[in-house]
């Protein structure tokens, strides 16, 4: 059953060095505030998992929190490369980074298999793909009923999944609206789940067929307004395109990147203080 906690307390209690951690959210509702808190608490040796890793994982990798990344596609959407990810893979800075690359379909199926308690996922795919040559964890099996050759990948079963959502009720049930990625599957596949939300309400007023994560699937709910910035939260605020553009020169240079996280993340108490500092600088 979910507890209502501060993000600091939730990360301190539920994320441990060496854990497999999935931060999920697709296009919007990306859990940026949680990534910042992992850096503030100096979490180490994490195996990060995410479909389409973007700025949140560029931050975590550059800050030295990661030892491995399991993913499908990675980049600064609409801008270009993730420079901290590239630096770790190509030059081992700040630490060498193992990578396990999959297709989107394989990652989605791997989460579903994890949520189902299965050891692997089966899908049609990877026929003729070069990913098979660089990822030995992609295997092929024969269907026992049709003889068809199918691809198999290990299930994803994180120690901790973190997602962002619009709101939660006081019992810890969470409502997610708008574009969905694999938040539901990632939450159900995990041993522990932290959800940051825009607000806490008495009644979710969930529309028909909305995605509701039940309290029994969640370890902690943390109220963090604008916790998905610079991505957007459907119904709450828009995407901050300028931040994505500004990130490219910040992340491109090691010293500039370290100075930025030292000032804006390690140098702030929480995401609210970070936002105040960021907005103050922007307005000058």
Coordinates of C-alpha atoms in Angstrom, one line a residue:
X1 CA 0.0 0.0 0.0
X2 CA 1.3 3.4 -0.9
X3 CA 2.6 5.9 1.7
X4 CA 2.4 9.6 1.1
X5 CA 6.1 10.7 1.5
X6 CA 8.4 13.5 0.5
X7 CA 10.5 12.6 -2.6
X8 CA 13.6 12.8 -0.5
X9 CA 12.3 10.2 2.0
X10 CA 10.9 7.9 -0.8
X11 CA 14.3 7.8 -2.6
X12 CA 16.2 7.3 0.6
X13 CA 14.0 4.4 1.7
X14 CA 13.3 2.6 -1.6
X15 CA 16.3 3.1 -3.9
X16 CA 19.6 1.5 -3.0
X17 CA 23.0 1.5 -4.6
X18 CA 23.2 -1.2 -7.2
X19 CA 19.5 -1.4 -7.8
X20 CA 17.9 -1.8 -11.2
X21 CA 15.9 1.4 -11.6
X22 CA 13.3 2.3 -14.3
X23 CA 12.2 5.9 -14.8
X24 CA 9.4 5.7 -17.3
X25 CA 7.2 8.2 -19.1
X26 CA 6.7 8.7 -22.8
X27 CA 6.8 12.2 -24.4
X28 CA 5.3 13.7 -21.2
X29 CA 5.2 12.8 -17.5
X30 CA 8.9 12.1 -17.5
X31 CA 10.0 11.9 -13.8
X32 CA 12.7 14.6 -13.9
X33 CA 12.4 15.5 -10.2
X34 CA 13.1 11.9 -9.2
X35 CA 16.3 11.8 -11.4
X36 CA 17.4 15.0 -9.6
X37 CA 16.9 13.5 -6.2
X38 CA 18.8 10.3 -7.1
X39 CA 21.8 12.7 -7.9
X40 CA 21.3 14.7 -4.7
X41 CA 21.5 11.5 -2.7
X42 CA 24.5 10.3 -4.7
X43 CA 23.0 6.9 -5.6
X44 CA 25.6 4.7 -7.2
X45 CA 26.1 1.6 -9.4
X46 CA 22.5 1.8 -10.8
X47 CA 21.3 -0.3 -13.7
X48 CA 19.1 2.2 -15.5
X49 CA 16.2 1.0 -17.7
X50 CA 14.1 3.1 -19.9
X51 CA 12.4 3.2 -23.3
X52 CA 13.8 6.3 -25.1
X53 CA 16.3 7.6 -22.5
X54 CA 16.5 11.4 -22.7
X55 CA 17.7 14.2 -20.4
X56 CA 16.9 12.3 -17.2
X57 CA 19.4 9.6 -18.0
X58 CA 21.9 12.0 -19.5
X59 CA 21.9 13.6 -16.1
X60 CA 22.2 10.4 -14.1
X61 CA 24.9 9.0 -16.3
X62 CA 27.0 12.2 -16.3
X63 CA 26.6 12.4 -12.5
X64 CA 28.2 9.0 -12.1
X65 CA 25.1 7.2 -10.9
X66 CA 25.0 4.5 -13.6
X67 CA 26.9 1.3 -14.4
X68 CA 24.6 -0.1 -17.1
X69 CA 21.8 1.1 -19.4
X70 CA 19.1 -1.1 -20.9
X71 CA 17.2 1.0 -23.5
X72 CA 15.6 1.5 -26.9
X73 CA 16.8 4.6 -28.7
X74 CA 18.4 7.5 -26.8
X75 CA 18.7 11.2 -27.5
X76 CA 17.7 14.7 -26.8
X77 CA 14.4 14.7 -28.6
X78 CA 14.3 17.3 -31.4
X79 CA 17.8 18.4 -30.7
X80 CA 20.4 15.6 -31.1
X81 CA 22.7 13.4 -29.1
X82 CA 22.9 12.7 -25.3
X83 CA 26.5 13.9 -24.8
X84 CA 26.9 12.5 -21.3
X85 CA 25.7 9.1 -22.5
X86 CA 28.0 9.2 -25.5
X87 CA 31.0 10.3 -23.4
X88 CA 30.4 7.3 -21.0
X89 CA 30.1 4.8 -23.8
X90 CA 32.9 6.1 -26.0
X91 CA 35.4 7.4 -23.4
X92 CA 34.4 5.8 -20.1
X93 CA 33.7 9.2 -18.4
X94 CA 32.8 9.5 -15.5
X95 CA 32.6 5.7 -15.5
X96 CA 32.5 3.0 -18.2
X97 CA 28.8 2.2 -19.0
X98 CA 27.5 -1.1 -20.2
X99 CA 24.7 -0.9 -22.7
X100 CA 22.0 -3.3 -23.7
X101 CA 20.0 -1.9 -26.7
X102 CA 16.6 -3.2 -27.8
X103 CA 13.8 -2.1 -30.1
X104 CA 10.8 -0.3 -28.6
X105 CA 8.7 -3.4 -29.2
X106 CA 11.1 -5.6 -27.3
X107 CA 11.3 -3.2 -24.3
X108 CA 7.5 -2.9 -24.1
X109 CA 7.1 -6.7 -24.3
X110 CA 9.9 -7.2 -21.7
X111 CA 8.0 -5.0 -19.2
X112 CA 4.8 -6.9 -19.9
X113 CA 6.7 -10.2 -19.2
X114 CA 8.1 -8.8 -16.0
X115 CA 4.7 -7.7 -14.9
X116 CA 3.4 -11.2 -15.6
X117 CA 6.1 -12.8 -13.6
X118 CA 7.6 -14.5 -16.7
X119 CA 11.3 -14.9 -17.3
X120 CA 11.3 -13.7 -20.9
X121 CA 9.2 -12.1 -23.6
X122 CA 8.4 -13.5 -27.0
X123 CA 7.8 -11.3 -30.1
X124 CA 7.9 -11.1 -33.8
X125 CA 10.9 -9.0 -34.6
X126 CA 14.7 -8.6 -35.0
X127 CA 14.6 -10.6 -38.3
X128 CA 17.5 -9.2 -40.2
X129 CA 18.3 -6.6 -37.5
X130 CA 21.9 -5.6 -36.7
X131 CA 20.9 -5.3 -33.0
X132 CA 21.2 -9.1 -32.8
X133 CA 25.0 -8.7 -33.6
X134 CA 25.6 -6.4 -30.7
X135 CA 23.2 -7.7 -28.1
X136 CA 23.7 -11.4 -27.2
X137 CA 20.6 -11.3 -24.9
X138 CA 18.4 -11.3 -28.0
X139 CA 17.8 -15.0 -28.8
X140 CA 15.5 -16.9 -31.2
X141 CA 13.2 -19.8 -30.3
X142 CA 10.9 -22.0 -32.3
X143 CA 7.2 -21.9 -31.6
X144 CA 6.2 -25.4 -30.4
X145 CA 2.8 -25.1 -32.1
X146 CA 3.6 -23.6 -35.6
X147 CA 7.4 -24.0 -35.9
X148 CA 7.8 -20.3 -36.5
X149 CA 11.0 -18.6 -35.4
X150 CA 10.4 -15.9 -32.8
X151 CA 12.6 -13.5 -30.9
X152 CA 13.0 -13.8 -27.2
X153 CA 14.4 -11.2 -24.7
X154 CA 14.8 -11.3 -20.9
X155 CA 11.9 -9.8 -19.0
X156 CA 12.4 -6.4 -17.2
X157 CA 11.8 -6.7 -13.5
X158 CA 13.2 -3.5 -11.8
X159 CA 14.0 -3.2 -8.2
X160 CA 12.4 0.2 -8.4
X161 CA 10.2 1.9 -11.0
X162 CA 9.6 5.6 -10.9
X163 CA 6.8 7.4 -12.8
X164 CA 5.2 10.8 -12.8
X165 CA 1.4 11.3 -13.0
X166 CA -1.2 14.0 -12.7
X167 CA -2.7 13.2 -9.4
X168 CA -3.2 10.7 -6.6
X169 CA -5.9 10.4 -4.0
X170 CA -5.2 10.2 -0.3
X171 CA -5.3 6.4 -0.3
X172 CA -2.4 6.4 -2.8
X173 CA -4.3 5.5 -6.0
X174 CA -2.8 7.3 -9.0
X175 CA -4.4 8.6 -12.2
X176 CA -2.4 8.9 -15.4
X177 CA -4.0 10.8 -18.3
X178 CA -2.8 11.6 -21.8
X179 CA -0.2 9.7 -23.8
X180 CA 0.8 6.4 -22.1
X181 CA 4.1 4.6 -22.6
X182 CA 4.8 1.6 -20.4
X183 CA 4.2 3.2 -17.0
X184 CA 1.6 0.7 -15.9
X185 CA 3.6 -2.3 -17.0
X186 CA 6.8 -0.9 -15.5
X187 CA 5.1 -0.2 -12.2
X188 CA 3.6 -3.7 -12.0
X189 CA 6.9 -5.4 -13.0
X190 CA 8.8 -3.7 -10.1
X191 CA 9.5 -4.8 -6.6
X192 CA 9.0 -1.2 -5.4
X193 CA 7.3 1.8 -7.1
X194 CA 7.6 5.5 -6.5
X195 CA 5.1 7.9 -8.1
X196 CA 5.5 11.6 -8.2
X197 CA 2.3 13.6 -8.8
X198 CA 1.2 17.1 -9.6
X199 CA -1.3 17.2 -6.8
X200 CA -3.1 15.1 -4.1
X201 CA -6.9 15.1 -4.3
X202 CA -9.8 13.6 -2.4
X203 CA -11.4 12.1 -5.5
X204 CA -9.5 11.1 -8.7
X205 CA -12.6 11.7 -10.8
X206 CA -11.1 9.2 -13.2
X207 CA -12.8 9.1 -16.6
X208 CA -13.8 5.8 -18.2
X209 CA -10.9 3.7 -19.4
X210 CA -8.3 6.0 -17.7
X211 CA -5.1 4.5 -16.5
X212 CA -5.3 4.1 -12.7
X213 CA -2.4 2.6 -10.8
X214 CA -3.9 1.1 -7.6
X215 CA -2.4 1.8 -4.2
X216 CA -1.4 -1.8 -3.7
X217 CA 1.1 -1.5 -6.6
X218 CA 2.8 1.6 -5.2
X219 CA 5.3 2.0 -2.4
X220 CA 5.2 5.8 -2.2
X221 CA 3.4 8.8 -3.6
X222 CA 5.2 12.1 -3.6
X223 CA 3.7 15.5 -4.4
X224 CA 6.1 17.3 -6.7
X225 CA 4.4 20.1 -8.7
X226 CA 5.9 20.5 -12.2
X227 CA 8.0 17.4 -11.5
X228 CA 8.1 16.4 -15.1
X229 CA 9.7 19.6 -16.4
X230 CA 11.1 20.2 -19.0
X231 CA 8.7 17.6 -20.4
X232 CA 5.0 18.3 -20.1
X233 CA 2.1 17.1 -18.0
X234 CA -1.1 16.8 -20.0
X235 CA -3.6 19.2 -18.6
X236 CA -1.1 21.0 -16.3
X237 CA 1.7 22.6 -18.3
X238 CA 3.4 22.5 -21.7
X239 CA 6.8 21.2 -22.9
X240 CA 9.7 23.6 -22.3
X241 CA 11.3 23.4 -25.7
X242 CA 13.9 26.0 -24.9
X243 CA 15.3 23.9 -22.1
X244 CA 15.9 21.0 -24.4
X245 CA 17.7 23.3 -26.8
X246 CA 19.7 24.9 -23.9
X247 CA 20.7 21.4 -22.6
X248 CA 22.8 20.6 -25.7
X249 CA 25.7 23.1 -24.9
X250 CA 25.5 22.4 -21.2
X251 CA 25.8 18.6 -21.6
X252 CA 28.4 18.8 -24.4
X253 CA 31.2 19.9 -22.2
X254 CA 32.2 18.0 -19.0
X255 CA 33.2 21.0 -16.9
X256 CA 30.1 22.9 -17.9
X257 CA 27.9 20.0 -17.1
X258 CA 29.4 19.4 -13.7
X259 CA 29.2 23.1 -12.8
X260 CA 25.5 23.0 -13.8
X261 CA 24.5 20.1 -11.7
X262 CA 26.6 21.3 -8.8
X263 CA 24.7 24.6 -8.9
X264 CA 21.2 23.5 -9.9
X265 CA 20.8 20.0 -8.4
X266 CA 23.4 19.3 -5.8
X267 CA 23.2 23.0 -4.8
X268 CA 19.5 22.9 -4.1
X269 CA 17.4 21.2 -1.4
X270 CA 14.6 19.9 -3.6
X271 CA 12.9 20.3 -6.9
X272 CA 10.9 23.3 -5.8
X273 CA 14.1 25.1 -4.9
X274 CA 15.7 24.0 -8.2
X275 CA 12.7 25.5 -10.1
X276 CA 12.9 28.7 -8.2
X277 CA 16.6 29.1 -8.9
X278 CA 16.1 28.1 -12.6
X279 CA 13.2 30.6 -13.1
X280 CA 15.1 33.3 -11.3
X281 CA 18.1 32.9 -13.6
X282 CA 15.8 32.9 -16.6
X283 CA 14.1 36.1 -15.7
X284 CA 17.4 38.1 -15.2

